[in-house]
Amino acid sequence: MKDRSAIQERYLRDTLPVRLGGLAANLSRIKSFAAHEASRDAVESLIDESKYFIEWTAADAEVEVSAELVELQIQFAQWQCQWTQIWSDPVRRRQVAEGASVWSKRVLEMSGLLNKVVK
């Protein structure tokens, strides 16, 4: 992520549910890209970007949502600390993909976007 201030400004224009939806989409991308060994840099970038999305979102969310986002932030930090070992081990990389999938569903659920009535 190069120019964070421009990205942050654009990101914060969205409503909280849309921001959470964007975070859920990033997590889904992590799951998908982790299946391909050549996607290491893309996954690493998505994790980094997602950490900023959480930072920019948590303060505007309800306490319960913020607490879960902090848990996700910790998960990202743990992945980053062990990134070389994770990426070189297909089993651990698959675990990251599965974890990202679980978190994606949870964050999408927290967003409330699934409950919106489309007209």
PDB file of N, CA and C in Angstrom, residues 15-118:
ATOM      1  N   THR A  15     -19.641   3.968   4.532  1.00  0.00           N
ATOM      2  CA  THR A  15     -20.293   3.703   5.816  1.00  0.00           C
ATOM      3  C   THR A  15     -19.567   2.551   6.505  1.00  0.00           C
ATOM      4  N   LEU A  16     -19.791   2.418   7.795  1.00  0.00           N
ATOM      5  CA  LEU A  16     -19.162   1.345   8.560  1.00  0.00           C
ATOM      6  C   LEU A  16     -19.479  -0.037   7.966  1.00  0.00           C
ATOM      7  N   PRO A  17     -20.741  -0.331   7.629  1.00  0.00           N
ATOM      8  CA  PRO A  17     -21.016  -1.651   7.043  1.00  0.00           C
ATOM      9  C   PRO A  17     -20.239  -1.907   5.751  1.00  0.00           C
ATOM     10  N   VAL A  18     -20.106  -0.903   4.919  1.00  0.00           N
ATOM     11  CA  VAL A  18     -19.373  -1.061   3.664  1.00  0.00           C
ATOM     12  C   VAL A  18     -17.884  -1.270   3.937  1.00  0.00           C
ATOM     13  N   ARG A  19     -17.347  -0.551   4.920  1.00  0.00           N
ATOM     14  CA  ARG A  19     -15.933  -0.742   5.286  1.00  0.00           C
ATOM     15  C   ARG A  19     -15.696  -2.165   5.783  1.00  0.00           C
ATOM     16  N   LEU A  20     -16.597  -2.656   6.631  1.00  0.00           N
ATOM     17  CA  LEU A  20     -16.468  -4.032   7.111  1.00  0.00           C
ATOM     18  C   LEU A  20     -16.607  -5.018   5.954  1.00  0.00           C
ATOM     19  N   GLY A  21     -17.484  -4.710   5.020  1.00  0.00           N
ATOM     20  CA  GLY A  21     -17.628  -5.549   3.830  1.00  0.00           C
ATOM     21  C   GLY A  21     -16.339  -5.591   3.020  1.00  0.00           C
ATOM     22  N   GLY A  22     -15.656  -4.453   2.919  1.00  0.00           N
ATOM     23  CA  GLY A  22     -14.369  -4.407   2.218  1.00  0.00           C
ATOM     24  C   GLY A  22     -13.319  -5.243   2.914  1.00  0.00           C
ATOM     25  N   LEU A  23     -13.314  -5.213   4.232  1.00  0.00           N
ATOM     26  CA  LEU A  23     -12.387  -6.035   5.010  1.00  0.00           C
ATOM     27  C   LEU A  23     -12.703  -7.517   4.793  1.00  0.00           C
ATOM     28  N   ALA A  24     -13.986  -7.857   4.795  1.00  0.00           N
ATOM     29  CA  ALA A  24     -14.386  -9.250   4.549  1.00  0.00           C
ATOM     30  C   ALA A  24     -13.949  -9.690   3.151  1.00  0.00           C
ATOM     31  N   ALA A  25     -14.048  -8.799   2.184  1.00  0.00           N
ATOM     32  CA  ALA A  25     -13.614  -9.127   0.818  1.00  0.00           C
ATOM     33  C   ALA A  25     -12.110  -9.378   0.783  1.00  0.00           C
ATOM     34  N   ASN A  26     -11.335  -8.568   1.495  1.00  0.00           N
ATOM     35  CA  ASN A  26      -9.888  -8.796   1.555  1.00  0.00           C
ATOM     36  C   ASN A  26      -9.577 -10.162   2.159  1.00  0.00           C
ATOM     37  N   LEU A  27     -10.284 -10.516   3.216  1.00  0.00           N
ATOM     38  CA  LEU A  27     -10.078 -11.814   3.842  1.00  0.00           C
ATOM     39  C   LEU A  27     -10.420 -12.952   2.882  1.00  0.00           C
ATOM     40  N   SER A  28     -11.445 -12.773   2.101  1.00  0.00           N
ATOM     41  CA  SER A  28     -11.811 -13.770   1.103  1.00  0.00           C
ATOM     42  C   SER A  28     -10.728 -13.881   0.030  1.00  0.00           C
ATOM     43  N   ARG A  29     -10.152 -12.759  -0.355  1.00  0.00           N
ATOM     44  CA  ARG A  29      -9.044 -12.770  -1.317  1.00  0.00           C
ATOM     45  C   ARG A  29      -7.829 -13.497  -0.736  1.00  0.00           C
ATOM     46  N   ILE A  30      -7.553 -13.270   0.546  1.00  0.00           N
ATOM     47  CA  ILE A  30      -6.441 -13.968   1.202  1.00  0.00           C
ATOM     48  C   ILE A  30      -6.660 -15.468   1.093  1.00  0.00           C
ATOM     49  N   LYS A  31      -7.882 -15.912   1.388  1.00  0.00           N
ATOM     50  CA  LYS A  31      -8.199 -17.337   1.292  1.00  0.00           C
ATOM     51  C   LYS A  31      -7.928 -17.847  -0.110  1.00  0.00           C
ATOM     52  N   SER A  32      -8.412 -17.135  -1.093  1.00  0.00           N
ATOM     53  CA  SER A  32      -8.274 -17.566  -2.481  1.00  0.00           C
ATOM     54  C   SER A  32      -6.811 -17.565  -2.946  1.00  0.00           C
ATOM     55  N   PHE A  33      -6.111 -16.479  -2.682  1.00  0.00           N
ATOM     56  CA  PHE A  33      -4.726 -16.353  -3.155  1.00  0.00           C
ATOM     57  C   PHE A  33      -3.769 -17.290  -2.429  1.00  0.00           C
ATOM     58  N   ALA A  34      -4.065 -17.631  -1.189  1.00  0.00           N
ATOM     59  CA  ALA A  34      -3.173 -18.498  -0.418  1.00  0.00           C
ATOM     60  C   ALA A  34      -3.070 -19.897  -1.029  1.00  0.00           C
ATOM     61  N   ALA A  35      -3.998 -20.243  -1.885  1.00  0.00           N
ATOM     62  CA  ALA A  35      -3.964 -21.547  -2.536  1.00  0.00           C
ATOM     63  C   ALA A  35      -2.863 -21.628  -3.597  1.00  0.00           C
ATOM     64  N   HIS A  36      -2.306 -20.491  -3.988  1.00  0.00           N
ATOM     65  CA  HIS A  36      -1.313 -20.431  -5.058  1.00  0.00           C
ATOM     66  C   HIS A  36       0.029 -19.968  -4.508  1.00  0.00           C
ATOM     67  N   GLU A  37       1.009 -20.819  -4.591  1.00  0.00           N
ATOM     68  CA  GLU A  37       2.323 -20.518  -4.020  1.00  0.00           C
ATOM     69  C   GLU A  37       2.907 -19.213  -4.569  1.00  0.00           C
ATOM     70  N   ALA A  38       2.612 -18.890  -5.818  1.00  0.00           N
ATOM     71  CA  ALA A  38       3.161 -17.689  -6.446  1.00  0.00           C
ATOM     72  C   ALA A  38       2.507 -16.395  -5.945  1.00  0.00           C
ATOM     73  N   SER A  39       1.473 -16.498  -5.130  1.00  0.00           N
ATOM     74  CA  SER A  39       0.734 -15.316  -4.667  1.00  0.00           C
ATOM     75  C   SER A  39       1.205 -14.778  -3.325  1.00  0.00           C
ATOM     76  N   ARG A  40       2.390 -15.153  -2.897  1.00  0.00           N
ATOM     77  CA  ARG A  40       2.887 -14.751  -1.581  1.00  0.00           C
ATOM     78  C   ARG A  40       2.821 -13.234  -1.383  1.00  0.00           C
ATOM     79  N   ASP A  41       3.350 -12.478  -2.341  1.00  0.00           N
ATOM     80  CA  ASP A  41       3.381 -11.025  -2.194  1.00  0.00           C
ATOM     81  C   ASP A  41       1.977 -10.429  -2.145  1.00  0.00           C
ATOM     82  N   ALA A  42       1.069 -10.984  -2.938  1.00  0.00           N
ATOM     83  CA  ALA A  42      -0.312 -10.488  -2.943  1.00  0.00           C
ATOM     84  C   ALA A  42      -0.975 -10.720  -1.585  1.00  0.00           C
ATOM     85  N   VAL A  43      -0.777 -11.892  -1.019  1.00  0.00           N
ATOM     86  CA  VAL A  43      -1.368 -12.206   0.285  1.00  0.00           C
ATOM     87  C   VAL A  43      -0.760 -11.318   1.357  1.00  0.00           C
ATOM     88  N   GLU A  44       0.546 -11.156   1.310  1.00  0.00           N
ATOM     89  CA  GLU A  44       1.224 -10.304   2.285  1.00  0.00           C
ATOM     90  C   GLU A  44       0.699  -8.869   2.213  1.00  0.00           C
ATOM     91  N   SER A  45       0.493  -8.380   1.003  1.00  0.00           N
ATOM     92  CA  SER A  45      -0.037  -7.027   0.805  1.00  0.00           C
ATOM     93  C   SER A  45      -1.476  -6.907   1.321  1.00  0.00           C
ATOM     94  N   LEU A  46      -2.285  -7.925   1.080  1.00  0.00           N
ATOM     95  CA  LEU A  46      -3.670  -7.912   1.565  1.00  0.00           C
ATOM     96  C   LEU A  46      -3.730  -7.913   3.085  1.00  0.00           C
ATOM     97  N   ILE A  47      -2.845  -8.665   3.710  1.00  0.00           N
ATOM     98  CA  ILE A  47      -2.804  -8.674   5.178  1.00  0.00           C
ATOM     99  C   ILE A  47      -2.437  -7.288   5.688  1.00  0.00           C
ATOM    100  N   ASP A  48      -1.429  -6.692   5.084  1.00  0.00           N
ATOM    101  CA  ASP A  48      -0.996  -5.357   5.500  1.00  0.00           C
ATOM    102  C   ASP A  48      -2.122  -4.332   5.310  1.00  0.00           C
ATOM    103  N   GLU A  49      -2.749  -4.359   4.140  1.00  0.00           N
ATOM    104  CA  GLU A  49      -3.850  -3.436   3.864  1.00  0.00           C
ATOM    105  C   GLU A  49      -5.002  -3.649   4.854  1.00  0.00           C
ATOM    106  N   SER A  50      -5.301  -4.892   5.150  1.00  0.00           N
ATOM    107  CA  SER A  50      -6.403  -5.214   6.062  1.00  0.00           C
ATOM    108  C   SER A  50      -6.138  -4.698   7.469  1.00  0.00           C
ATOM    109  N   LYS A  51      -4.881  -4.724   7.889  1.00  0.00           N
ATOM    110  CA  LYS A  51      -4.535  -4.177   9.207  1.00  0.00           C
ATOM    111  C   LYS A  51      -4.884  -2.690   9.270  1.00  0.00           C
ATOM    112  N   TYR A  52      -4.618  -1.970   8.200  1.00  0.00           N
ATOM    113  CA  TYR A  52      -4.984  -0.550   8.168  1.00  0.00           C
ATOM    114  C   TYR A  52      -6.499  -0.379   8.143  1.00  0.00           C
ATOM    115  N   PHE A  53      -7.196  -1.218   7.383  1.00  0.00           N
ATOM    116  CA  PHE A  53      -8.655  -1.139   7.354  1.00  0.00           C
ATOM    117  C   PHE A  53      -9.225  -1.278   8.766  1.00  0.00           C
ATOM    118  N   ILE A  54      -8.662  -2.203   9.541  1.00  0.00           N
ATOM    119  CA  ILE A  54      -9.116  -2.384  10.925  1.00  0.00           C
ATOM    120  C   ILE A  54      -8.806  -1.138  11.746  1.00  0.00           C
ATOM    121  N   GLU A  55      -7.606  -0.628  11.616  1.00  0.00           N
ATOM    122  CA  GLU A  55      -7.211   0.572  12.363  1.00  0.00           C
ATOM    123  C   GLU A  55      -8.159   1.725  12.073  1.00  0.00           C
ATOM    124  N   TRP A  56      -8.528   1.879  10.818  1.00  0.00           N
ATOM    125  CA  TRP A  56      -9.381   2.998  10.414  1.00  0.00           C
ATOM    126  C   TRP A  56     -10.857   2.762  10.717  1.00  0.00           C
ATOM    127  N   THR A  57     -11.233   1.551  11.066  1.00  0.00           N
ATOM    128  CA  THR A  57     -12.638   1.203  11.268  1.00  0.00           C
ATOM    129  C   THR A  57     -13.002   0.990  12.730  1.00  0.00           C
ATOM    130  N   ALA A  58     -12.117   0.401  13.489  1.00  0.00           N
ATOM    131  CA  ALA A  58     -12.445  -0.038  14.852  1.00  0.00           C
ATOM    132  C   ALA A  58     -12.989   1.084  15.733  1.00  0.00           C
ATOM    133  N   ALA A  59     -12.451   2.286  15.600  1.00  0.00           N
ATOM    134  CA  ALA A  59     -12.885   3.396  16.458  1.00  0.00           C
ATOM    135  C   ALA A  59     -14.341   3.788  16.210  1.00  0.00           C
ATOM    136  N   ASP A  60     -14.853   3.499  15.020  1.00  0.00           N
ATOM    137  CA  ASP A  60     -16.230   3.872  14.674  1.00  0.00           C
ATOM    138  C   ASP A  60     -17.240   2.758  14.948  1.00  0.00           C
ATOM    139  N   ALA A  61     -16.753   1.593  15.337  1.00  0.00           N
ATOM    140  CA  ALA A  61     -17.622   0.439  15.517  1.00  0.00           C
ATOM    141  C   ALA A  61     -18.073   0.314  16.976  1.00  0.00           C
ATOM    142  N   GLU A  62     -19.107  -0.489  17.167  1.00  0.00           N
ATOM    143  CA  GLU A  62     -19.552  -0.827  18.513  1.00  0.00           C
ATOM    144  C   GLU A  62     -18.421  -1.554  19.238  1.00  0.00           C
ATOM    145  N   VAL A  63     -18.444  -1.513  20.565  1.00  0.00           N
ATOM    146  CA  VAL A  63     -17.373  -2.112  21.364  1.00  0.00           C
ATOM    147  C   VAL A  63     -17.167  -3.584  21.026  1.00  0.00           C
ATOM    148  N   GLU A  64     -18.252  -4.327  20.874  1.00  0.00           N
ATOM    149  CA  GLU A  64     -18.133  -5.757  20.584  1.00  0.00           C
ATOM    150  C   GLU A  64     -17.449  -6.003  19.243  1.00  0.00           C
ATOM    151  N   VAL A  65     -17.817  -5.209  18.254  1.00  0.00           N
ATOM    152  CA  VAL A  65     -17.211  -5.331  16.922  1.00  0.00           C
ATOM    153  C   VAL A  65     -15.743  -4.940  16.988  1.00  0.00           C
ATOM    154  N   SER A  66     -15.452  -3.849  17.678  1.00  0.00           N
ATOM    155  CA  SER A  66     -14.060  -3.410  17.834  1.00  0.00           C
ATOM    156  C   SER A  66     -13.216  -4.489  18.493  1.00  0.00           C
ATOM    157  N   ALA A  67     -13.766  -5.141  19.503  1.00  0.00           N
ATOM    158  CA  ALA A  67     -13.028  -6.198  20.201  1.00  0.00           C
ATOM    159  C   ALA A  67     -12.697  -7.349  19.245  1.00  0.00           C
ATOM    160  N   GLU A  68     -13.646  -7.725  18.403  1.00  0.00           N
ATOM    161  CA  GLU A  68     -13.372  -8.790  17.438  1.00  0.00           C
ATOM    162  C   GLU A  68     -12.352  -8.347  16.394  1.00  0.00           C
ATOM    163  N   LEU A  69     -12.419  -7.090  16.000  1.00  0.00           N
ATOM    164  CA  LEU A  69     -11.438  -6.580  15.040  1.00  0.00           C
ATOM    165  C   LEU A  69     -10.031  -6.591  15.632  1.00  0.00           C
ATOM    166  N   VAL A  70      -9.935  -6.312  16.927  1.00  0.00           N
ATOM    167  CA  VAL A  70      -8.636  -6.386  17.597  1.00  0.00           C
ATOM    168  C   VAL A  70      -8.119  -7.828  17.572  1.00  0.00           C
ATOM    169  N   GLU A  71      -9.007  -8.792  17.789  1.00  0.00           N
ATOM    170  CA  GLU A  71      -8.606 -10.207  17.705  1.00  0.00           C
ATOM    171  C   GLU A  71      -8.072 -10.534  16.313  1.00  0.00           C
ATOM    172  N   LEU A  72      -8.749 -10.012  15.297  1.00  0.00           N
ATOM    173  CA  LEU A  72      -8.298 -10.239  13.927  1.00  0.00           C
ATOM    174  C   LEU A  72      -6.944  -9.568  13.687  1.00  0.00           C
ATOM    175  N   GLN A  73      -6.769  -8.383  14.238  1.00  0.00           N
ATOM    176  CA  GLN A  73      -5.489  -7.672  14.128  1.00  0.00           C
ATOM    177  C   GLN A  73      -4.362  -8.512  14.740  1.00  0.00           C
ATOM    178  N   ILE A  74      -4.638  -9.134  15.863  1.00  0.00           N
ATOM    179  CA  ILE A  74      -3.645 -10.008  16.511  1.00  0.00           C
ATOM    180  C   ILE A  74      -3.345 -11.210  15.617  1.00  0.00           C
ATOM    181  N   GLN A  75      -4.378 -11.772  15.004  1.00  0.00           N
ATOM    182  CA  GLN A  75      -4.168 -12.904  14.096  1.00  0.00           C
ATOM    183  C   GLN A  75      -3.259 -12.497  12.940  1.00  0.00           C
ATOM    184  N   PHE A  76      -3.507 -11.325  12.372  1.00  0.00           N
ATOM    185  CA  PHE A  76      -2.653 -10.831  11.291  1.00  0.00           C
ATOM    186  C   PHE A  76      -1.200 -10.698  11.753  1.00  0.00           C
ATOM    187  N   ALA A  77      -1.006 -10.148  12.941  1.00  0.00           N
ATOM    188  CA  ALA A  77       0.352  -9.962  13.471  1.00  0.00           C
ATOM    189  C   ALA A  77       1.042 -11.313  13.665  1.00  0.00           C
ATOM    190  N   GLN A  78       0.303 -12.308  14.148  1.00  0.00           N
ATOM    191  CA  GLN A  78       0.888 -13.640  14.322  1.00  0.00           C
ATOM    192  C   GLN A  78       1.294 -14.237  12.980  1.00  0.00           C
ATOM    193  N   TRP A  79       0.445 -14.076  11.976  1.00  0.00           N
ATOM    194  CA  TRP A  79       0.784 -14.576  10.648  1.00  0.00           C
ATOM    195  C   TRP A  79       2.038 -13.877  10.127  1.00  0.00           C
ATOM    196  N   GLN A  80       2.090 -12.570  10.291  1.00  0.00           N
ATOM    197  CA  GLN A  80       3.239 -11.824   9.779  1.00  0.00           C
ATOM    198  C   GLN A  80       4.540 -12.218  10.478  1.00  0.00           C
ATOM    199  N   CYS A  81       4.495 -12.475  11.764  1.00  0.00           N
ATOM    200  CA  CYS A  81       5.705 -12.867  12.508  1.00  0.00           C
ATOM    201  C   CYS A  81       6.264 -14.202  12.034  1.00  0.00           C
ATOM    202  N   GLN A  82       5.404 -15.038  11.501  1.00  0.00           N
ATOM    203  CA  GLN A  82       5.826 -16.379  11.079  1.00  0.00           C
ATOM    204  C   GLN A  82       5.700 -16.562   9.562  1.00  0.00           C
ATOM    205  N   TRP A  83       5.666 -15.454   8.840  1.00  0.00           N
ATOM    206  CA  TRP A  83       5.297 -15.490   7.426  1.00  0.00           C
ATOM    207  C   TRP A  83       6.169 -16.416   6.581  1.00  0.00           C
ATOM    208  N   THR A  84       7.468 -16.363   6.734  1.00  0.00           N
ATOM    209  CA  THR A  84       8.356 -17.197   5.921  1.00  0.00           C
ATOM    210  C   THR A  84       8.064 -18.671   6.136  1.00  0.00           C
ATOM    211  N   GLN A  85       7.904 -19.063   7.398  1.00  0.00           N
ATOM    212  CA  GLN A  85       7.621 -20.462   7.708  1.00  0.00           C
ATOM    213  C   GLN A  85       6.229 -20.872   7.215  1.00  0.00           C
ATOM    214  N   ILE A  86       5.271 -19.988   7.374  1.00  0.00           N
ATOM    215  CA  ILE A  86       3.904 -20.289   6.931  1.00  0.00           C
ATOM    216  C   ILE A  86       3.892 -20.518   5.430  1.00  0.00           C
ATOM    217  N   TRP A  87       4.478 -19.593   4.696  1.00  0.00           N
ATOM    218  CA  TRP A  87       4.364 -19.673   3.234  1.00  0.00           C
ATOM    219  C   TRP A  87       5.104 -20.873   2.657  1.00  0.00           C
ATOM    220  N   SER A  88       6.161 -21.303   3.299  1.00  0.00           N
ATOM    221  CA  SER A  88       6.925 -22.438   2.771  1.00  0.00           C
ATOM    222  C   SER A  88       6.307 -23.787   3.145  1.00  0.00           C
ATOM    223  N   ASP A  89       5.291 -23.770   3.979  1.00  0.00           N
ATOM    224  CA  ASP A  89       4.646 -25.010   4.428  1.00  0.00           C
ATOM    225  C   ASP A  89       3.196 -25.037   3.918  1.00  0.00           C
ATOM    226  N   PRO A  90       2.891 -25.910   2.949  1.00  0.00           N
ATOM    227  CA  PRO A  90       1.531 -25.945   2.382  1.00  0.00           C
ATOM    228  C   PRO A  90       0.433 -26.172   3.425  1.00  0.00           C
ATOM    229  N   VAL A  91       0.724 -26.939   4.457  1.00  0.00           N
ATOM    230  CA  VAL A  91      -0.281 -27.190   5.502  1.00  0.00           C
ATOM    231  C   VAL A  91      -0.572 -25.903   6.264  1.00  0.00           C
ATOM    232  N   ARG A  92       0.460 -25.195   6.663  1.00  0.00           N
ATOM    233  CA  ARG A  92       0.255 -23.939   7.399  1.00  0.00           C
ATOM    234  C   ARG A  92      -0.387 -22.875   6.503  1.00  0.00           C
ATOM    235  N   ARG A  93      -0.018 -22.863   5.226  1.00  0.00           N
ATOM    236  CA  ARG A  93      -0.624 -21.901   4.296  1.00  0.00           C
ATOM    237  C   ARG A  93      -2.113 -22.197   4.155  1.00  0.00           C
ATOM    238  N   ARG A  94      -2.467 -23.466   4.113  1.00  0.00           N
ATOM    239  CA  ARG A  94      -3.885 -23.850   4.047  1.00  0.00           C
ATOM    240  C   ARG A  94      -4.613 -23.433   5.328  1.00  0.00           C
ATOM    241  N   GLN A  95      -3.939 -23.531   6.466  1.00  0.00           N
ATOM    242  CA  GLN A  95      -4.538 -23.087   7.733  1.00  0.00           C
ATOM    243  C   GLN A  95      -4.811 -21.586   7.711  1.00  0.00           C
ATOM    244  N   VAL A  96      -3.899 -20.818   7.130  1.00  0.00           N
ATOM    245  CA  VAL A  96      -4.123 -19.375   6.985  1.00  0.00           C
ATOM    246  C   VAL A  96      -5.341 -19.144   6.102  1.00  0.00           C
ATOM    247  N   ALA A  97      -5.426 -19.878   4.998  1.00  0.00           N
ATOM    248  CA  ALA A  97      -6.572 -19.729   4.092  1.00  0.00           C
ATOM    249  C   ALA A  97      -7.879 -20.039   4.811  1.00  0.00           C
ATOM    250  N   GLU A  98      -7.889 -21.111   5.589  1.00  0.00           N
ATOM    251  CA  GLU A  98      -9.097 -21.489   6.331  1.00  0.00           C
ATOM    252  C   GLU A  98      -9.439 -20.443   7.390  1.00  0.00           C
ATOM    253  N   GLY A  99      -8.423 -19.943   8.081  1.00  0.00           N
ATOM    254  CA  GLY A  99      -8.649 -18.904   9.082  1.00  0.00           C
ATOM    255  C   GLY A  99      -9.197 -17.638   8.452  1.00  0.00           C
ATOM    256  N   ALA A 100      -8.650 -17.270   7.308  1.00  0.00           N
ATOM    257  CA  ALA A 100      -9.128 -16.072   6.598  1.00  0.00           C
ATOM    258  C   ALA A 100     -10.579 -16.245   6.164  1.00  0.00           C
ATOM    259  N   SER A 101     -10.933 -17.448   5.756  1.00  0.00           N
ATOM    260  CA  SER A 101     -12.309 -17.730   5.343  1.00  0.00           C
ATOM    261  C   SER A 101     -13.280 -17.582   6.515  1.00  0.00           C
ATOM    262  N   VAL A 102     -12.910 -18.136   7.663  1.00  0.00           N
ATOM    263  CA  VAL A 102     -13.749 -18.024   8.857  1.00  0.00           C
ATOM    264  C   VAL A 102     -13.915 -16.551   9.237  1.00  0.00           C
ATOM    265  N   TRP A 103     -12.807 -15.818   9.242  1.00  0.00           N
ATOM    266  CA  TRP A 103     -12.868 -14.400   9.595  1.00  0.00           C
ATOM    267  C   TRP A 103     -13.681 -13.607   8.572  1.00  0.00           C
ATOM    268  N   SER A 104     -13.552 -13.940   7.300  1.00  0.00           N
ATOM    269  CA  SER A 104     -14.310 -13.231   6.266  1.00  0.00           C
ATOM    270  C   SER A 104     -15.811 -13.353   6.523  1.00  0.00           C
ATOM    271  N   LYS A 105     -16.243 -14.571   6.794  1.00  0.00           N
ATOM    272  CA  LYS A 105     -17.669 -14.793   7.076  1.00  0.00           C
ATOM    273  C   LYS A 105     -18.106 -14.039   8.326  1.00  0.00           C
ATOM    274  N   ARG A 106     -17.271 -14.047   9.344  1.00  0.00           N
ATOM    275  CA  ARG A 106     -17.601 -13.373  10.605  1.00  0.00           C
ATOM    276  C   ARG A 106     -17.687 -11.855  10.407  1.00  0.00           C
ATOM    277  N   VAL A 107     -16.712 -11.282   9.710  1.00  0.00           N
ATOM    278  CA  VAL A 107     -16.711  -9.830   9.498  1.00  0.00           C
ATOM    279  C   VAL A 107     -17.893  -9.426   8.616  1.00  0.00           C
ATOM    280  N   LEU A 108     -18.207 -10.218   7.612  1.00  0.00           N
ATOM    281  CA  LEU A 108     -19.365  -9.918   6.771  1.00  0.00           C
ATOM    282  C   LEU A 108     -20.646  -9.965   7.596  1.00  0.00           C
ATOM    283  N   GLU A 109     -20.726 -10.932   8.489  1.00  0.00           N
ATOM    284  CA  GLU A 109     -21.871 -11.035   9.404  1.00  0.00           C
ATOM    285  C   GLU A 109     -21.958  -9.782  10.294  1.00  0.00           C
ATOM    286  N   MET A 110     -20.811  -9.358  10.843  1.00  0.00           N
ATOM    287  CA  MET A 110     -20.793  -8.167  11.708  1.00  0.00           C
ATOM    288  C   MET A 110     -21.197  -6.913  10.942  1.00  0.00           C
ATOM    289  N   SER A 111     -20.923  -6.889   9.640  1.00  0.00           N
ATOM    290  CA  SER A 111     -21.219  -5.695   8.840  1.00  0.00           C
ATOM    291  C   SER A 111     -22.717  -5.435   8.739  1.00  0.00           C
ATOM    292  N   GLY A 112     -23.511  -6.495   8.822  1.00  0.00           N
ATOM    293  CA  GLY A 112     -24.952  -6.350   8.657  1.00  0.00           C
ATOM    294  C   GLY A 112     -25.384  -6.285   7.208  1.00  0.00           C
ATOM    295  N   LEU A 113     -24.432  -6.335   6.279  1.00  0.00           N
ATOM    296  CA  LEU A 113     -24.776  -6.219   4.863  1.00  0.00           C
ATOM    297  C   LEU A 113     -25.635  -7.388   4.378  1.00  0.00           C
ATOM    298  N   LEU A 114     -25.508  -8.528   5.025  1.00  0.00           N
ATOM    299  CA  LEU A 114     -26.309  -9.675   4.621  1.00  0.00           C
ATOM    300  C   LEU A 114     -27.776  -9.510   5.010  1.00  0.00           C
ATOM    301  N   ASN A 115     -28.052  -8.595   5.928  1.00  0.00           N
ATOM    302  CA  ASN A 115     -29.414  -8.369   6.423  1.00  0.00           C
ATOM    303  C   ASN A 115     -30.130  -7.254   5.678  1.00  0.00           C
ATOM    304  N   LYS A 116     -29.428  -6.578   4.780  1.00  0.00           N
ATOM    305  CA  LYS A 116     -30.026  -5.449   4.049  1.00  0.00           C
ATOM    306  C   LYS A 116     -31.006  -5.970   3.012  1.00  0.00           C
ATOM    307  N   VAL A 117     -32.132  -5.291   2.895  1.00  0.00           N
ATOM    308  CA  VAL A 117     -33.143  -5.633   1.899  1.00  0.00           C
ATOM    309  C   VAL A 117     -32.796  -4.891   0.616  1.00  0.00           C
ATOM    310  N   VAL A 118     -32.675  -5.634  -0.472  1.00  0.00           N
ATOM    311  CA  VAL A 118     -32.362  -5.044  -1.776  1.00  0.00           C
ATOM    312  C   VAL A 118     -33.676  -4.772  -2.488  1.00  0.00           C
TER     313      VAL A 118
END
